[in-house]
mmCIF file of C-alpha atoms in Angstrom:
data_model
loop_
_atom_site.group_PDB
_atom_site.id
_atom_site.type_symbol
_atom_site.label_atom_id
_atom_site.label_comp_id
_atom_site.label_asym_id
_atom_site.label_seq_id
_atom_site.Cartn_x
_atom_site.Cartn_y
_atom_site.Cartn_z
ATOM 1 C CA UNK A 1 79.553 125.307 123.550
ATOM 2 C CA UNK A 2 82.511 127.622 122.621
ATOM 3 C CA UNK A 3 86.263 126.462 122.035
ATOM 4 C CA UNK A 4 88.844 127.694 124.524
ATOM 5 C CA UNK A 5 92.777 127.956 122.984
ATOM 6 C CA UNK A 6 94.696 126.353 124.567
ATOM 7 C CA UNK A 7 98.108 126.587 123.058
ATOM 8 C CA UNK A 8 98.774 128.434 119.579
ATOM 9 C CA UNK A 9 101.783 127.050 117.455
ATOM 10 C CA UNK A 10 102.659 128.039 114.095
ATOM 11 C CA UNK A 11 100.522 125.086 111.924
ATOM 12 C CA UNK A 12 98.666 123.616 115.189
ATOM 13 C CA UNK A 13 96.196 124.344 117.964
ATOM 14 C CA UNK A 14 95.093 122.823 120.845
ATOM 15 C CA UNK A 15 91.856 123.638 122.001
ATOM 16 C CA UNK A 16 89.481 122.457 124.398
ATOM 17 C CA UNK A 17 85.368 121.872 124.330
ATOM 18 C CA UNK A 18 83.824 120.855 127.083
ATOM 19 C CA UNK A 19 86.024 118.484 128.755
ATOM 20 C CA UNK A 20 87.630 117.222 125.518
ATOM 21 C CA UNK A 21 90.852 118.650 124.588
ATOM 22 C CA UNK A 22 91.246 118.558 120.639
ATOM 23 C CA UNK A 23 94.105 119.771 117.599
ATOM 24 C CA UNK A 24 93.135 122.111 115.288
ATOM 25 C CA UNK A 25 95.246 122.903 112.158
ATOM 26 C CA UNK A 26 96.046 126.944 111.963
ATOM 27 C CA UNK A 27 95.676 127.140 107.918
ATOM 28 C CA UNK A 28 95.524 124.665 105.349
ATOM 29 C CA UNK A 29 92.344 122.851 107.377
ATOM 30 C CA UNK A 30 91.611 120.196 104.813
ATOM 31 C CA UNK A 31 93.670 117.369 103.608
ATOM 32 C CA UNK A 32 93.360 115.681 100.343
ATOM 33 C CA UNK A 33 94.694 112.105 100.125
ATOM 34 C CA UNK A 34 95.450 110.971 96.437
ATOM 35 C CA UNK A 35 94.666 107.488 94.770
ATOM 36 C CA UNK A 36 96.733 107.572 91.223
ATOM 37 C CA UNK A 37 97.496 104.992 88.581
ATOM 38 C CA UNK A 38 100.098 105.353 86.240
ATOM 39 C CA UNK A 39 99.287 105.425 82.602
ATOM 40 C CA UNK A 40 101.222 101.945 82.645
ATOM 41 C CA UNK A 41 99.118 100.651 85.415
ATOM 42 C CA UNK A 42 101.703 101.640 89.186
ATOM 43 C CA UNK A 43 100.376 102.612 91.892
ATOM 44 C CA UNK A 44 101.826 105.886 92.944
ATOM 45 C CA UNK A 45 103.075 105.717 96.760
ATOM 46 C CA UNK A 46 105.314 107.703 98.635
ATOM 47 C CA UNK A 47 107.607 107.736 101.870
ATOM 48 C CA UNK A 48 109.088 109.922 104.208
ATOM 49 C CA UNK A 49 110.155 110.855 107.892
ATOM 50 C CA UNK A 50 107.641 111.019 110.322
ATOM 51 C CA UNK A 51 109.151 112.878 113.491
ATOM 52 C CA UNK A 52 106.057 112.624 115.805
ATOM 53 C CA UNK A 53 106.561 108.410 115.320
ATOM 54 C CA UNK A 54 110.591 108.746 114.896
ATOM 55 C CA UNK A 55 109.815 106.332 111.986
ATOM 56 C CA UNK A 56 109.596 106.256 107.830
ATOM 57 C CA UNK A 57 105.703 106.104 106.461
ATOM 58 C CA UNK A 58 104.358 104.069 103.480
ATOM 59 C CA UNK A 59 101.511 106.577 101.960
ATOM 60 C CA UNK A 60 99.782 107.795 99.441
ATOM 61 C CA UNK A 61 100.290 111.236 97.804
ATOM 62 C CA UNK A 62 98.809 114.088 100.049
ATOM 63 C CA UNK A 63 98.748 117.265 101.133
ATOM 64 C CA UNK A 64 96.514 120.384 102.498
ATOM 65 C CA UNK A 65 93.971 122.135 101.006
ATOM 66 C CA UNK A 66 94.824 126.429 101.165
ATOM 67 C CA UNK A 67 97.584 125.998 103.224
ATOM 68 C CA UNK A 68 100.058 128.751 100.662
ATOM 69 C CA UNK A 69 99.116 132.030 102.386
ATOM 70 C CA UNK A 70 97.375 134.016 99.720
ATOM 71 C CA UNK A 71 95.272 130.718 98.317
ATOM 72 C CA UNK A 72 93.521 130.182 101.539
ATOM 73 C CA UNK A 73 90.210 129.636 99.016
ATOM 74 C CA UNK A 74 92.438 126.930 96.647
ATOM 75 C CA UNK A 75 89.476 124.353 95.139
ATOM 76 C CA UNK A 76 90.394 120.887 96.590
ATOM 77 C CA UNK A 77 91.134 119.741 92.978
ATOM 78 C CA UNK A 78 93.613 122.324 92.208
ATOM 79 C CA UNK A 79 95.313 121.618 95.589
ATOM 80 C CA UNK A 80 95.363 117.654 94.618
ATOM 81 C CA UNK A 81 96.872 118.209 91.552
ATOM 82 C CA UNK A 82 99.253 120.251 93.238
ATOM 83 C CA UNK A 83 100.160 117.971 95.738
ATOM 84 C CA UNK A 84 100.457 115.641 93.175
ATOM 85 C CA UNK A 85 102.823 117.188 90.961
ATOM 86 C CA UNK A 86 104.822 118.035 93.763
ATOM 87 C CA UNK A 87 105.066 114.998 95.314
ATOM 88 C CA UNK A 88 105.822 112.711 92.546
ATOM 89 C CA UNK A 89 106.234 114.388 88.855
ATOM 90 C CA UNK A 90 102.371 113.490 87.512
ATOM 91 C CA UNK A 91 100.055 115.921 86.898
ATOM 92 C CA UNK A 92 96.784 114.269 87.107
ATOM 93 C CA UNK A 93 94.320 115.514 84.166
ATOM 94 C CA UNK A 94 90.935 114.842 86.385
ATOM 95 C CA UNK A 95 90.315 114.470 89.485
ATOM 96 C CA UNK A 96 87.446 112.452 91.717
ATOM 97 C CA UNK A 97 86.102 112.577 95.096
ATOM 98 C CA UNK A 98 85.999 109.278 96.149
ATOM 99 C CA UNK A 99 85.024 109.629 100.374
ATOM 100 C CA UNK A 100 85.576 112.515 102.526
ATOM 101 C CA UNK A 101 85.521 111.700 106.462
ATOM 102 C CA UNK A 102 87.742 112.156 109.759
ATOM 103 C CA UNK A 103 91.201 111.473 110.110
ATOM 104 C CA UNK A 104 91.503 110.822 113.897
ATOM 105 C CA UNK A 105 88.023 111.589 115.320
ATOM 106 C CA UNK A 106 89.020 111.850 119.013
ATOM 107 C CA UNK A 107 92.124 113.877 118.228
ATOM 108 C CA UNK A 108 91.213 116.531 115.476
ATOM 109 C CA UNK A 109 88.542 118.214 113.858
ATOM 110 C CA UNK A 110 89.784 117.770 110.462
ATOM 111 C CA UNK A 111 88.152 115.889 107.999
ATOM 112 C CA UNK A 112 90.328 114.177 104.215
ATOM 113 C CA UNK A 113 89.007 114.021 101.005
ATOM 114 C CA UNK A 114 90.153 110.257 99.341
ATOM 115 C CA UNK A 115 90.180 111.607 95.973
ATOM 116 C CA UNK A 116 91.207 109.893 92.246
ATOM 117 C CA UNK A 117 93.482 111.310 90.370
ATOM 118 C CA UNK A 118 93.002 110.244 86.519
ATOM 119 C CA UNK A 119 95.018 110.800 83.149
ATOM 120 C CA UNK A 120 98.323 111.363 84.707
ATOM 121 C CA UNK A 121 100.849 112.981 82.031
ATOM 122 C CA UNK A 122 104.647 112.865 83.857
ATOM 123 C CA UNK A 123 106.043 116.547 84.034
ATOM 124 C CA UNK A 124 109.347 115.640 85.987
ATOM 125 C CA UNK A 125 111.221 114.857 88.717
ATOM 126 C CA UNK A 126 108.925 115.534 92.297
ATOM 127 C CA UNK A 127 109.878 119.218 94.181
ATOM 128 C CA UNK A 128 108.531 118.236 97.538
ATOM 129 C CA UNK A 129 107.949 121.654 99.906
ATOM 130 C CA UNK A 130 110.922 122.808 101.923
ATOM 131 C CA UNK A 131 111.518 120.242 104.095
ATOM 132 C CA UNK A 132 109.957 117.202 103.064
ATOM 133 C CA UNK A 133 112.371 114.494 102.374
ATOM 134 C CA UNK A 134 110.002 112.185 100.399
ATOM 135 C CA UNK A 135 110.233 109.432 98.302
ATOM 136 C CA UNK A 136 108.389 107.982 95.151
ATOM 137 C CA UNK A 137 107.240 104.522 94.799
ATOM 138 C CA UNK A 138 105.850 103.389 91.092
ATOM 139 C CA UNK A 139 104.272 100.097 92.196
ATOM 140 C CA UNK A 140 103.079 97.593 89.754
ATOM 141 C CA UNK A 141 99.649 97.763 90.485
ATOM 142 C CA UNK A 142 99.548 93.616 91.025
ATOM 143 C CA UNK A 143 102.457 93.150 92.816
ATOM 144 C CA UNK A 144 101.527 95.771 95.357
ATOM 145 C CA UNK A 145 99.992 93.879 98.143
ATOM 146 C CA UNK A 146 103.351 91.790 98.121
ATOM 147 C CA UNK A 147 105.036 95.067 97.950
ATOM 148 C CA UNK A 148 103.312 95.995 101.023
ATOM 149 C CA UNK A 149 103.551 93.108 102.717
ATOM 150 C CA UNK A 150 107.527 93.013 102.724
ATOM 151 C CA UNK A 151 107.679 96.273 103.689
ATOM 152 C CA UNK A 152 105.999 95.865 106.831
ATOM 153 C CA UNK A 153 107.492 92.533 107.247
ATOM 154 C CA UNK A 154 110.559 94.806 107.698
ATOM 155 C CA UNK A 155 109.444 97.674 110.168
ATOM 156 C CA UNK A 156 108.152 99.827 107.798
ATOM 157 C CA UNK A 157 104.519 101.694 109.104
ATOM 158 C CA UNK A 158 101.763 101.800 106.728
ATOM 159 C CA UNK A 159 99.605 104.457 106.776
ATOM 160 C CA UNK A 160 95.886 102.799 106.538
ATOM 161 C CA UNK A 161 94.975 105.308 103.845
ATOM 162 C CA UNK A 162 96.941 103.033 101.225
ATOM 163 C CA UNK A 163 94.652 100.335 101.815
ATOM 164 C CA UNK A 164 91.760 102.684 101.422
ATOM 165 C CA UNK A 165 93.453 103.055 97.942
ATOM 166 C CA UNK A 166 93.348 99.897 97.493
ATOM 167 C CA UNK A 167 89.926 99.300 98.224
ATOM 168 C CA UNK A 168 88.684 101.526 95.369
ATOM 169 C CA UNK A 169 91.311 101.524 93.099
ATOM 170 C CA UNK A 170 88.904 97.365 92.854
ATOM 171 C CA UNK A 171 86.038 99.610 92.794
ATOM 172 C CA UNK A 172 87.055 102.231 90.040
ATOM 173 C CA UNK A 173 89.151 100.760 87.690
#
């Protein structure tokens, strides 16, 4: 059972096994999502352009694991405090693996790491890569289901992996 390439682009493949046609990321194969809690108790969140849905995205921190060439062997936890600082400013002192699994089983191969990110200490303003246009959101961490709520009362997507925060941000804190 041997993958064929299909198409090559700079950060994606698309392969084929078998009958099933599949993406494959080029570098930077595993993605670390980021739960974190302020030191006064907000949720840390973020936003930002999402061309493939034309649309803005409600998440949490993330990024990829070994994806600066050069540090293809980063540890996960270096890369999620990376990702972190870059993101939003806090630079977390620990960080937990909370669940590791798929993040589209019938489209990709690649597999997150839900991590927590513990004793944040803010080091500045976020310096998202390049191109990302992103935005941070300190939520209150009780008025964030509200927060949530109006947000997608207006349009705004979601991404599921907040409410994965959620869920054990009740379990961990």
């Amino acid at each position: 059972m041997s993958d064929l390439s299909l198409h090559r682009g700079k950060f994606l493949e698309l392969r084929q096994r078998d009958n099933w046609e599949y993406v494959h990321r080029v570098r930077g194969q595993t993605p670390v999502g980021i739960i974190a809690l302020t030191p006064d108790n907000h949720l840390l969140l973020i936003s930002q352009f999402r061309i493939p849905l034309q649309q803005t995205i409600i998440e949490i921190p993330a990024g990829l694991v070994g994806d600066t060439p050069g540090e293809e062997s980063e540890p996960w936890q270096l890369a999620a405090q990376r990702e972190l600082l870059e993101e939003t400013g806090y630079w977390p002192a620990h960080v937990e693996l909370l669940a590791e699994g798929p993040t589209s089983a019938g489209l990709t191969d690649e597999c997150i790491k839900l991590v927590h990110a513990t004793q944040l200490q803010k080091r500045g303003n976020p310096t998202p890569d390049g191109d990302e246009h992103i935005t941070l959101h300190e939520i209150p961490l009780p008025q964030v289901d509200a927060w949530l709520a109006q947000k997608s009362r207006a349009g705004h997507l979601i991404d599921p992996k907040v409410y994965s925060a959620l869920y054990f941000l009740t379990r961990h804190t």
